[in-house]
Short mmCIF file of C-alpha atoms in Angstrom, two decimals:
data_model
loop_
_atom_site.label_atom_id
_atom_site.label_comp_id
_atom_site.label_asym_id
_atom_site.label_seq_id
_atom_site.Cartn_x
_atom_site.Cartn_y
_atom_site.Cartn_z
CA UNK A 1 0.12 0.09 -0.03
CA UNK A 2 1.37 3.42 -0.91
CA UNK A 3 1.69 6.25 1.59
CA UNK A 4 -1.32 8.31 1.67
CA UNK A 5 -0.84 12.24 2.19
CA UNK A 6 -3.06 13.89 4.67
CA UNK A 7 -4.23 17.00 2.82
CA UNK A 8 -5.33 20.47 3.91
CA UNK A 9 -8.81 21.22 3.23
CA UNK A 10 -10.03 24.93 3.39
CA UNK A 11 -12.74 26.04 5.82
CA UNK A 12 -15.67 24.77 3.54
CA UNK A 13 -19.28 26.14 3.76
CA UNK A 14 -21.90 24.23 1.86
CA UNK A 15 -25.46 24.31 1.18
CA UNK A 16 -28.25 26.47 -0.04
CA UNK A 17 -27.90 30.14 1.14
CA UNK A 18 -24.40 29.66 2.41
CA UNK A 19 -23.24 32.86 0.78
CA UNK A 20 -24.20 34.64 3.82
CA UNK A 21 -21.02 33.06 5.44
CA UNK A 22 -18.88 35.57 3.29
CA UNK A 23 -19.62 38.41 5.37
CA UNK A 24 -18.37 37.37 8.76
CA UNK A 25 -15.48 35.74 6.89
CA UNK A 26 -14.34 38.73 5.18
CA UNK A 27 -14.51 40.41 8.82
CA UNK A 28 -12.24 37.91 10.19
CA UNK A 29 -9.36 39.40 7.82
CA UNK A 30 -10.39 42.86 8.55
CA UNK A 31 -9.04 43.93 5.14
CA UNK A 32 -9.15 47.59 4.01
CA UNK A 33 -8.82 46.72 0.42
CA UNK A 34 -10.35 43.62 -1.42
CA UNK A 35 -9.73 42.48 -4.92
CA UNK A 36 -12.62 40.50 -6.42
CA UNK A 37 -12.00 38.17 -9.41
CA UNK A 38 -14.82 37.15 -11.72
CA UNK A 39 -15.84 37.26 -15.27
CA UNK A 40 -17.59 39.76 -17.37
CA UNK A 41 -20.60 37.41 -17.89
CA UNK A 42 -21.41 37.20 -14.30
CA UNK A 43 -21.10 40.81 -13.78
CA UNK A 44 -23.42 41.53 -16.77
CA UNK A 45 -25.87 38.89 -15.05
CA UNK A 46 -25.91 41.06 -11.86
CA UNK A 47 -24.49 38.28 -9.78
CA UNK A 48 -21.58 40.50 -8.46
CA UNK A 49 -23.00 43.75 -7.72
CA UNK A 50 -24.93 42.47 -4.74
CA UNK A 51 -21.78 41.10 -3.40
CA UNK A 52 -19.30 44.10 -4.14
CA UNK A 53 -22.29 46.49 -2.82
CA UNK A 54 -22.56 44.75 0.34
CA UNK A 55 -18.99 44.73 0.96
CA UNK A 56 -18.64 48.26 0.38
CA UNK A 57 -21.52 49.05 2.60
CA UNK A 58 -19.57 47.48 5.17
CA UNK A 59 -16.53 49.71 4.82
CA UNK A 60 -14.35 47.75 2.61
CA UNK A 61 -12.75 49.08 -0.67
CA UNK A 62 -13.65 46.70 -3.30
CA UNK A 63 -11.93 46.46 -6.88
CA UNK A 64 -13.79 44.24 -9.26
CA UNK A 65 -11.60 42.63 -11.71
CA UNK A 66 -13.26 41.01 -14.71
CA UNK A 67 -10.56 40.13 -17.12
CA UNK A 68 -11.06 36.56 -16.94
CA UNK A 69 -11.59 34.36 -19.79
CA UNK A 70 -12.31 30.36 -19.97
CA UNK A 71 -9.08 28.16 -20.29
CA UNK A 72 -7.05 31.39 -19.45
CA UNK A 73 -3.84 31.88 -21.27
CA UNK A 74 -0.98 32.32 -19.38
CA UNK A 75 -0.65 35.86 -20.45
CA UNK A 76 -4.03 36.41 -18.80
CA UNK A 77 -2.29 35.18 -15.42
CA UNK A 78 0.69 37.32 -15.91
CA UNK A 79 -1.54 40.45 -16.19
CA UNK A 80 -3.71 39.55 -13.27
CA UNK A 81 -0.70 38.91 -10.98
CA UNK A 82 1.13 42.02 -12.26
CA UNK A 83 -2.38 44.01 -11.47
CA UNK A 84 -2.39 42.20 -7.84
CA UNK A 85 1.17 43.06 -7.03
CA UNK A 86 0.76 46.96 -7.73
CA UNK A 87 -2.68 47.12 -5.94
CA UNK A 88 -1.90 46.76 -2.50
CA UNK A 89 -4.61 44.25 -1.77
CA UNK A 90 -5.16 42.48 1.62
CA UNK A 91 -7.83 39.90 0.51
CA UNK A 92 -8.76 38.02 -2.84
CA UNK A 93 -12.36 36.82 -3.28
CA UNK A 94 -12.61 34.52 -6.56
CA UNK A 95 -16.14 34.30 -7.65
CA UNK A 96 -17.05 32.21 -10.82
CA UNK A 97 -16.25 28.97 -12.60
CA UNK A 98 -12.79 27.00 -12.52
CA UNK A 99 -11.11 29.79 -14.57
CA UNK A 100 -11.87 32.53 -12.15
CA UNK A 101 -11.14 30.57 -9.33
CA UNK A 102 -7.90 29.28 -10.60
CA UNK A 103 -6.76 32.82 -11.40
CA UNK A 104 -7.73 34.06 -8.17
CA UNK A 105 -5.64 31.35 -6.47
CA UNK A 106 -2.67 32.41 -8.65
CA UNK A 107 -2.96 36.11 -8.05
CA UNK A 108 -3.29 35.80 -4.19
CA UNK A 109 -0.06 33.57 -3.89
CA UNK A 110 2.09 35.07 -6.47
CA UNK A 111 1.32 38.87 -5.42
CA UNK A 112 3.77 38.36 -2.82
CA UNK A 113 6.42 36.57 -4.96
CA UNK A 114 8.76 37.88 -7.84
CA UNK A 115 9.25 36.76 -11.19
CA UNK A 116 6.84 35.84 -14.02
CA UNK A 117 4.11 33.32 -13.69
CA UNK A 118 5.86 31.14 -16.25
CA UNK A 119 8.62 30.66 -13.77
CA UNK A 120 6.43 28.74 -11.51
CA UNK A 121 4.77 26.15 -14.03
CA UNK A 122 5.07 22.62 -13.26
CA UNK A 123 6.37 21.50 -16.61
CA UNK A 124 9.07 24.13 -17.16
CA UNK A 125 9.32 26.50 -14.39
CA UNK A 126 12.37 26.72 -12.09
CA UNK A 127 11.17 28.89 -9.27
CA UNK A 128 9.35 27.39 -6.38
CA UNK A 129 6.88 29.09 -4.10
CA UNK A 130 8.16 30.27 -0.75
CA UNK A 131 5.10 31.62 1.18
CA UNK A 132 1.37 31.59 1.20
CA UNK A 133 0.56 35.15 -0.06
CA UNK A 134 -2.62 36.99 0.35
CA UNK A 135 -5.83 35.10 2.05
CA UNK A 136 -8.24 34.07 -0.38
CA UNK A 137 -11.95 32.92 -0.36
CA UNK A 138 -13.21 31.16 -3.43
CA UNK A 139 -17.03 31.10 -4.52
CA UNK A 140 -17.94 28.63 -7.04
CA UNK A 141 -20.75 29.33 -9.48
CA UNK A 142 -20.58 26.02 -11.53
CA UNK A 143 -20.68 22.44 -10.14
CA UNK A 144 -17.58 21.13 -11.97
CA UNK A 145 -14.07 21.93 -11.35
CA UNK A 146 -13.64 21.37 -7.73
CA UNK A 147 -10.98 24.54 -8.03
CA UNK A 148 -12.16 25.64 -4.38
CA UNK A 149 -10.89 22.40 -2.79
CA UNK A 150 -7.64 22.03 -4.94
CA UNK A 151 -4.17 23.49 -4.97
CA UNK A 152 -3.88 23.65 -8.54
CA UNK A 153 -4.22 26.86 -11.15
CA UNK A 154 -4.34 25.76 -14.79
CA UNK A 155 -3.21 27.75 -17.55
CA UNK A 156 -3.23 27.32 -21.20
CA UNK A 157 0.02 27.33 -23.27
CA UNK A 158 0.33 27.68 -26.96
CA UNK A 159 -0.71 23.93 -27.71
CA UNK A 160 -1.35 22.37 -24.41
CA UNK A 161 -1.85 23.21 -20.62
CA UNK A 162 0.32 23.46 -17.45
CA UNK A 163 -0.24 24.23 -13.81
CA UNK A 164 1.10 26.01 -10.71
CA UNK A 165 0.61 23.44 -7.90
CA UNK A 166 1.43 23.84 -4.31
CA UNK A 167 -0.60 23.59 -1.12
CA UNK A 168 -0.18 27.27 -0.81
CA UNK A 169 -2.90 27.47 -3.48
CA UNK A 170 -5.62 26.04 -1.11
CA UNK A 171 -8.12 28.43 -0.48
CA UNK A 172 -8.44 29.87 3.18
CA UNK A 173 -12.17 29.77 2.87
CA UNK A 174 -14.50 27.98 0.30
CA UNK A 175 -18.15 28.94 0.19
CA UNK A 176 -20.43 26.43 -2.13
CA UNK A 177 -23.74 27.54 -2.48
CA UNK A 178 -25.75 25.80 -4.92
CA UNK A 179 -28.30 28.76 -5.34
CA UNK A 180 -25.45 30.53 -7.48
CA UNK A 181 -25.61 27.87 -9.79
CA UNK A 182 -29.16 28.31 -11.07
CA UNK A 183 -28.39 30.58 -14.04
CA UNK A 184 -25.74 28.35 -15.51
CA UNK A 185 -26.69 27.58 -19.00
CA UNK A 186 -27.24 23.85 -19.84
CA UNK A 187 -24.13 23.47 -22.11
CA UNK A 188 -21.87 24.59 -19.20
CA UNK A 189 -23.95 22.70 -16.84
CA UNK A 190 -23.40 19.53 -18.76
CA UNK A 191 -19.61 20.24 -19.44
CA UNK A 192 -18.76 21.20 -15.94
CA UNK A 193 -20.67 18.15 -14.56
CA UNK A 194 -19.10 15.72 -16.58
CA UNK A 195 -15.80 17.15 -15.62
CA UNK A 196 -16.80 16.69 -11.84
CA UNK A 197 -17.89 13.20 -12.70
CA UNK A 198 -14.53 12.48 -14.40
CA UNK A 199 -12.66 13.64 -11.25
CA UNK A 200 -14.60 11.18 -9.08
CA UNK A 201 -13.98 8.59 -11.71
CA UNK A 202 -10.27 9.37 -12.13
CA UNK A 203 -9.75 9.50 -8.34
CA UNK A 204 -11.42 5.92 -7.70
CA UNK A 205 -9.45 4.23 -10.42
CA UNK A 206 -6.24 6.24 -9.46
CA UNK A 207 -3.14 4.33 -8.18
CA UNK A 208 -3.15 6.74 -5.29
CA UNK A 209 -6.58 5.73 -4.26
CA UNK A 210 -7.19 5.06 -0.59
CA UNK A 211 -10.36 4.14 1.47
CA UNK A 212 -11.08 7.94 2.30
CA UNK A 213 -10.85 9.30 -1.18
CA UNK A 214 -12.89 5.86 -2.51
CA UNK A 215 -15.76 6.86 -0.32
CA UNK A 216 -15.78 10.41 -1.49
CA UNK A 217 -15.45 9.35 -5.36
CA UNK A 218 -18.36 6.81 -5.31
CA UNK A 219 -20.54 9.18 -3.37
CA UNK A 220 -19.82 11.93 -5.88
CA UNK A 221 -20.63 9.61 -8.64
CA UNK A 222 -23.90 8.70 -7.23
CA UNK A 223 -25.10 12.31 -6.77
CA UNK A 224 -23.59 13.60 -10.00
CA UNK A 225 -24.78 10.92 -12.13
CA UNK A 226 -28.15 11.05 -10.53
CA UNK A 227 -28.73 14.79 -10.98
CA UNK A 228 -26.83 15.67 -14.20
CA UNK A 229 -29.33 15.10 -16.65
CA UNK A 230 -31.85 17.03 -14.55
CA UNK A 231 -29.81 19.78 -14.13
CA UNK A 232 -29.08 20.08 -17.67
CA UNK A 233 -33.07 19.60 -18.75
CA UNK A 234 -34.19 22.37 -15.90
CA UNK A 235 -31.44 24.53 -14.64
CA UNK A 236 -34.10 25.59 -12.00
CA UNK A 237 -34.45 22.10 -10.55
CA UNK A 238 -33.20 22.87 -6.94
CA UNK A 239 -32.43 19.41 -5.75
CA UNK A 240 -30.56 18.62 -8.67
CA UNK A 241 -28.33 22.06 -8.33
CA UNK A 242 -27.81 20.88 -4.75
CA UNK A 243 -26.77 17.17 -5.46
CA UNK A 244 -24.45 18.58 -8.31
CA UNK A 245 -22.81 21.15 -5.90
CA UNK A 246 -22.24 18.38 -3.39
CA UNK A 247 -21.01 16.04 -5.67
CA UNK A 248 -18.61 18.54 -7.50
CA UNK A 249 -17.17 19.33 -4.17
CA UNK A 250 -16.73 15.66 -2.91
CA UNK A 251 -15.06 14.86 -6.30
CA UNK A 252 -12.75 17.69 -5.95
CA UNK A 253 -11.73 16.66 -2.46
CA UNK A 254 -11.28 12.99 -3.61
CA UNK A 255 -9.06 13.94 -6.91
CA UNK A 256 -6.99 16.35 -4.87
CA UNK A 257 -5.78 13.37 -3.07
CA UNK A 258 -5.78 10.70 -5.23
CA UNK A 259 -5.27 12.80 -8.47
CA UNK A 260 -6.48 12.26 -11.99
CA UNK A 261 -5.02 10.53 -14.81
CA UNK A 262 -5.31 9.66 -18.46
CA UNK A 263 -8.37 11.30 -19.36
CA UNK A 264 -7.25 14.75 -18.03
CA UNK A 265 -3.69 13.84 -19.64
CA UNK A 266 -5.14 13.83 -23.01
CA UNK A 267 -7.56 16.33 -22.54
CA UNK A 268 -5.23 19.18 -21.93
CA UNK A 269 -3.87 19.22 -25.53
CA UNK A 270 -7.43 19.31 -26.74
CA UNK A 271 -7.90 22.58 -24.80
CA UNK A 272 -4.49 23.91 -25.86
CA UNK A 273 -4.75 23.22 -29.57
CA UNK A 274 -8.28 23.56 -30.42
CA UNK A 275 -9.68 25.51 -27.52
CA UNK A 276 -12.19 22.84 -26.51
CA UNK A 277 -13.39 23.61 -22.88
CA UNK A 278 -12.13 21.56 -20.25
CA UNK A 279 -15.46 19.99 -19.23
CA UNK A 280 -15.88 18.92 -22.82
CA UNK A 281 -12.51 17.67 -23.65
CA UNK A 282 -12.76 15.47 -20.65
CA UNK A 283 -16.46 14.30 -21.61
CA UNK A 284 -15.61 13.34 -25.22
CA UNK A 285 -12.29 11.43 -24.03
CA UNK A 286 -14.05 9.79 -20.92
CA UNK A 287 -15.43 6.74 -22.35
CA UNK A 288 -12.46 5.98 -24.83
CA UNK A 289 -9.89 6.13 -22.09
CA UNK A 290 -11.83 4.14 -19.53
CA UNK A 291 -12.44 1.60 -22.40
CA UNK A 292 -8.92 1.51 -22.97
CA UNK A 293 -7.58 0.92 -19.60
CA UNK A 294 -10.76 -1.23 -18.36
CA UNK A 295 -8.82 -4.51 -18.29
CA UNK A 296 -6.45 -3.07 -15.77
CA UNK A 297 -9.45 -2.04 -13.17
CA UNK A 298 -12.45 -4.29 -13.92
CA UNK A 299 -13.35 -4.61 -10.09
CA UNK A 300 -13.12 -0.69 -9.57
CA UNK A 301 -15.22 -0.04 -12.92
CA UNK A 302 -17.94 -2.50 -11.79
CA UNK A 303 -18.17 -0.42 -8.49
CA UNK A 304 -18.51 2.53 -10.77
CA UNK A 305 -21.25 1.15 -12.76
CA UNK A 306 -23.01 0.35 -9.64
CA UNK A 307 -22.68 4.20 -8.30
CA UNK A 308 -23.87 4.83 -11.71
CA UNK A 309 -27.34 3.14 -11.13
CA UNK A 310 -26.26 0.18 -13.52
CA UNK A 311 -27.05 -2.57 -10.91
CA UNK A 312 -23.97 -4.42 -11.50
CA UNK A 313 -24.64 -7.08 -8.83
CA UNK A 314 -26.00 -9.78 -11.47
CA UNK A 315 -23.02 -9.24 -13.82
CA UNK A 316 -19.52 -10.63 -13.58
CA UNK A 317 -16.88 -7.93 -13.06
CA UNK A 318 -15.82 -8.29 -16.66
CA UNK A 319 -19.41 -7.79 -17.89
CA UNK A 320 -19.89 -4.77 -15.58
CA UNK A 321 -16.86 -2.99 -16.61
CA UNK A 322 -17.74 -3.14 -20.14
CA UNK A 323 -21.33 -2.01 -19.41
CA UNK A 324 -19.68 0.85 -17.19
CA UNK A 325 -18.06 2.30 -20.43
CA UNK A 326 -21.30 1.89 -22.38
CA UNK A 327 -23.19 3.85 -19.17
CA UNK A 328 -20.57 6.57 -19.63
CA UNK A 329 -20.88 7.00 -23.25
CA UNK A 330 -24.86 7.03 -22.88
CA UNK A 331 -24.54 9.83 -20.31
CA UNK A 332 -22.06 11.99 -22.21
CA UNK A 333 -24.53 11.71 -25.16
CA UNK A 334 -27.60 12.42 -23.15
CA UNK A 335 -26.50 15.76 -21.87
CA UNK A 336 -25.73 16.91 -25.43
CA UNK A 337 -21.77 16.61 -25.71
CA UNK A 338 -20.24 15.53 -29.02
CA UNK A 339 -19.20 11.91 -28.52
CA UNK A 340 -16.26 11.81 -30.87
CA UNK A 341 -13.32 14.48 -31.82
CA UNK A 342 -14.90 14.98 -35.13
CA UNK A 343 -17.81 16.53 -33.57
CA UNK A 344 -15.37 19.13 -32.23
CA UNK A 345 -14.21 19.70 -35.91
CA UNK A 346 -10.75 18.31 -34.87
CA UNK A 347 -8.96 17.03 -38.09
CA UNK A 348 -7.45 13.56 -38.20
CA UNK A 349 -4.22 15.26 -39.21
CA UNK A 350 -4.11 16.75 -35.64
CA UNK A 351 -3.78 13.23 -33.82
CA UNK A 352 0.21 13.15 -34.04
CA UNK A 353 0.47 16.60 -32.39
CA UNK A 354 -2.12 15.82 -29.91
CA UNK A 355 -0.42 12.63 -29.09
CA UNK A 356 3.20 14.55 -28.80
CA UNK A 357 1.50 16.84 -26.27
CA UNK A 358 -0.32 14.19 -24.25
CA UNK A 359 2.73 12.20 -23.75
CA UNK A 360 3.98 15.23 -21.70
CA UNK A 361 1.52 15.17 -18.93
CA UNK A 362 3.66 12.76 -16.94
CA UNK A 363 2.42 14.07 -13.76
CA UNK A 364 -1.13 12.79 -14.51
CA UNK A 365 -0.13 9.70 -16.46
CA UNK A 366 1.81 8.37 -13.53
CA UNK A 367 -1.77 7.98 -11.86
CA UNK A 368 -3.24 5.60 -14.33
CA UNK A 369 -3.84 1.89 -13.41
CA UNK A 370 -2.63 1.05 -16.96
CA UNK A 371 0.58 2.72 -18.01
CA UNK A 372 -0.12 4.88 -21.14
CA UNK A 373 2.75 4.92 -23.52
CA UNK A 374 3.06 6.98 -26.57
CA UNK A 375 1.40 4.54 -28.86
CA UNK A 376 -1.42 3.85 -26.43
CA UNK A 377 -2.07 7.66 -26.42
CA UNK A 378 -2.15 7.70 -30.22
CA UNK A 379 -4.66 4.66 -30.39
CA UNK A 380 -6.90 6.47 -27.75
CA UNK A 381 -7.05 9.59 -29.67
CA UNK A 382 -7.60 7.50 -33.01
CA UNK A 383 -10.45 5.73 -31.06
CA UNK A 384 -11.93 9.14 -30.05
CA UNK A 385 -11.81 10.30 -33.80
CA UNK A 386 -13.43 7.17 -35.15
CA UNK A 387 -16.01 6.96 -32.41
CA UNK A 388 -14.97 3.24 -31.79
CA UNK A 389 -13.87 2.00 -28.10
CA UNK A 390 -10.76 -0.17 -28.38
CA UNK A 391 -8.54 -1.86 -25.87
CA UNK A 392 -4.89 -2.70 -26.05
CA UNK A 393 -3.85 -5.46 -28.51
#
């Protein structure tokens, strides 16, 4: 058995109406100047003004920063960090999806460091984080990324993605209020929901899984698979939104400890080269990666099938693992996400460059129960292009 790391988790408020915990938490830090990082869409929807106005009424100076884009490029992170360093802020609040939260974590930590963000990247950076930086409060408005409970900030590079990762990036406070997710469009609900499901599944089959992450991951799979279709169909379904929020948060904690693997490793180049959203990149690859590695984790996939509601007890592990792949394929299709790379207008000629970038994600690939070498990765991309589940020869 491998040694399990006991990870730090933030002060975590969960449940309908939990946004009300923001005011006493801000008061604990007594900041004179707050940087609130969000995106322009949330500001336009009117979701940010009530938060910023109430903070100002309580005597805080609040600067709202909205230069946030999905799958943020490195240069967006560089610009925000420079802005934060110059602003004399004492508290950072991130409100939004994974991109806003990742950027908030990055800004809070690197505000008190020197050098470019690029110098702290996992694959190519040479600098190490030395201290915690500014306190940060993270408030997700989607149910998917789990960014509020992880120590990673993801940035897009020219053809792939890289991360800044350290426990200093953990939130001091996370507030997960399902009410904030009611306005999320169905396509984003689908993509972020399958992203959260992928977190749970990959945490469960990870070589670093342990009994605690197993329990969290399986319950997250139950909650997400039982509510995602409902949330996509009716965004105002309160119980579906609650279940998605809890499932996403649990999946985030599970994968923060156990890690994600092949699906995420192959998804990063899709986002980097073709700007496919992170959630949709995971979704389109999920059945093909799981189908390819199936024989290395049949018992675990039988467990996943049962958590998906597939009633695996009357099937052999072999049969259940195969049905699990079918169920994942069906779920992705049911929530309206294209089920092949062709569906995202990715040409077959790109498979070689995707493979070259995918094999570089050694941090993620190391957690796969089946080692994925270059030829395996190329085969999986081809399968996802053709729409045919394949297994190793």
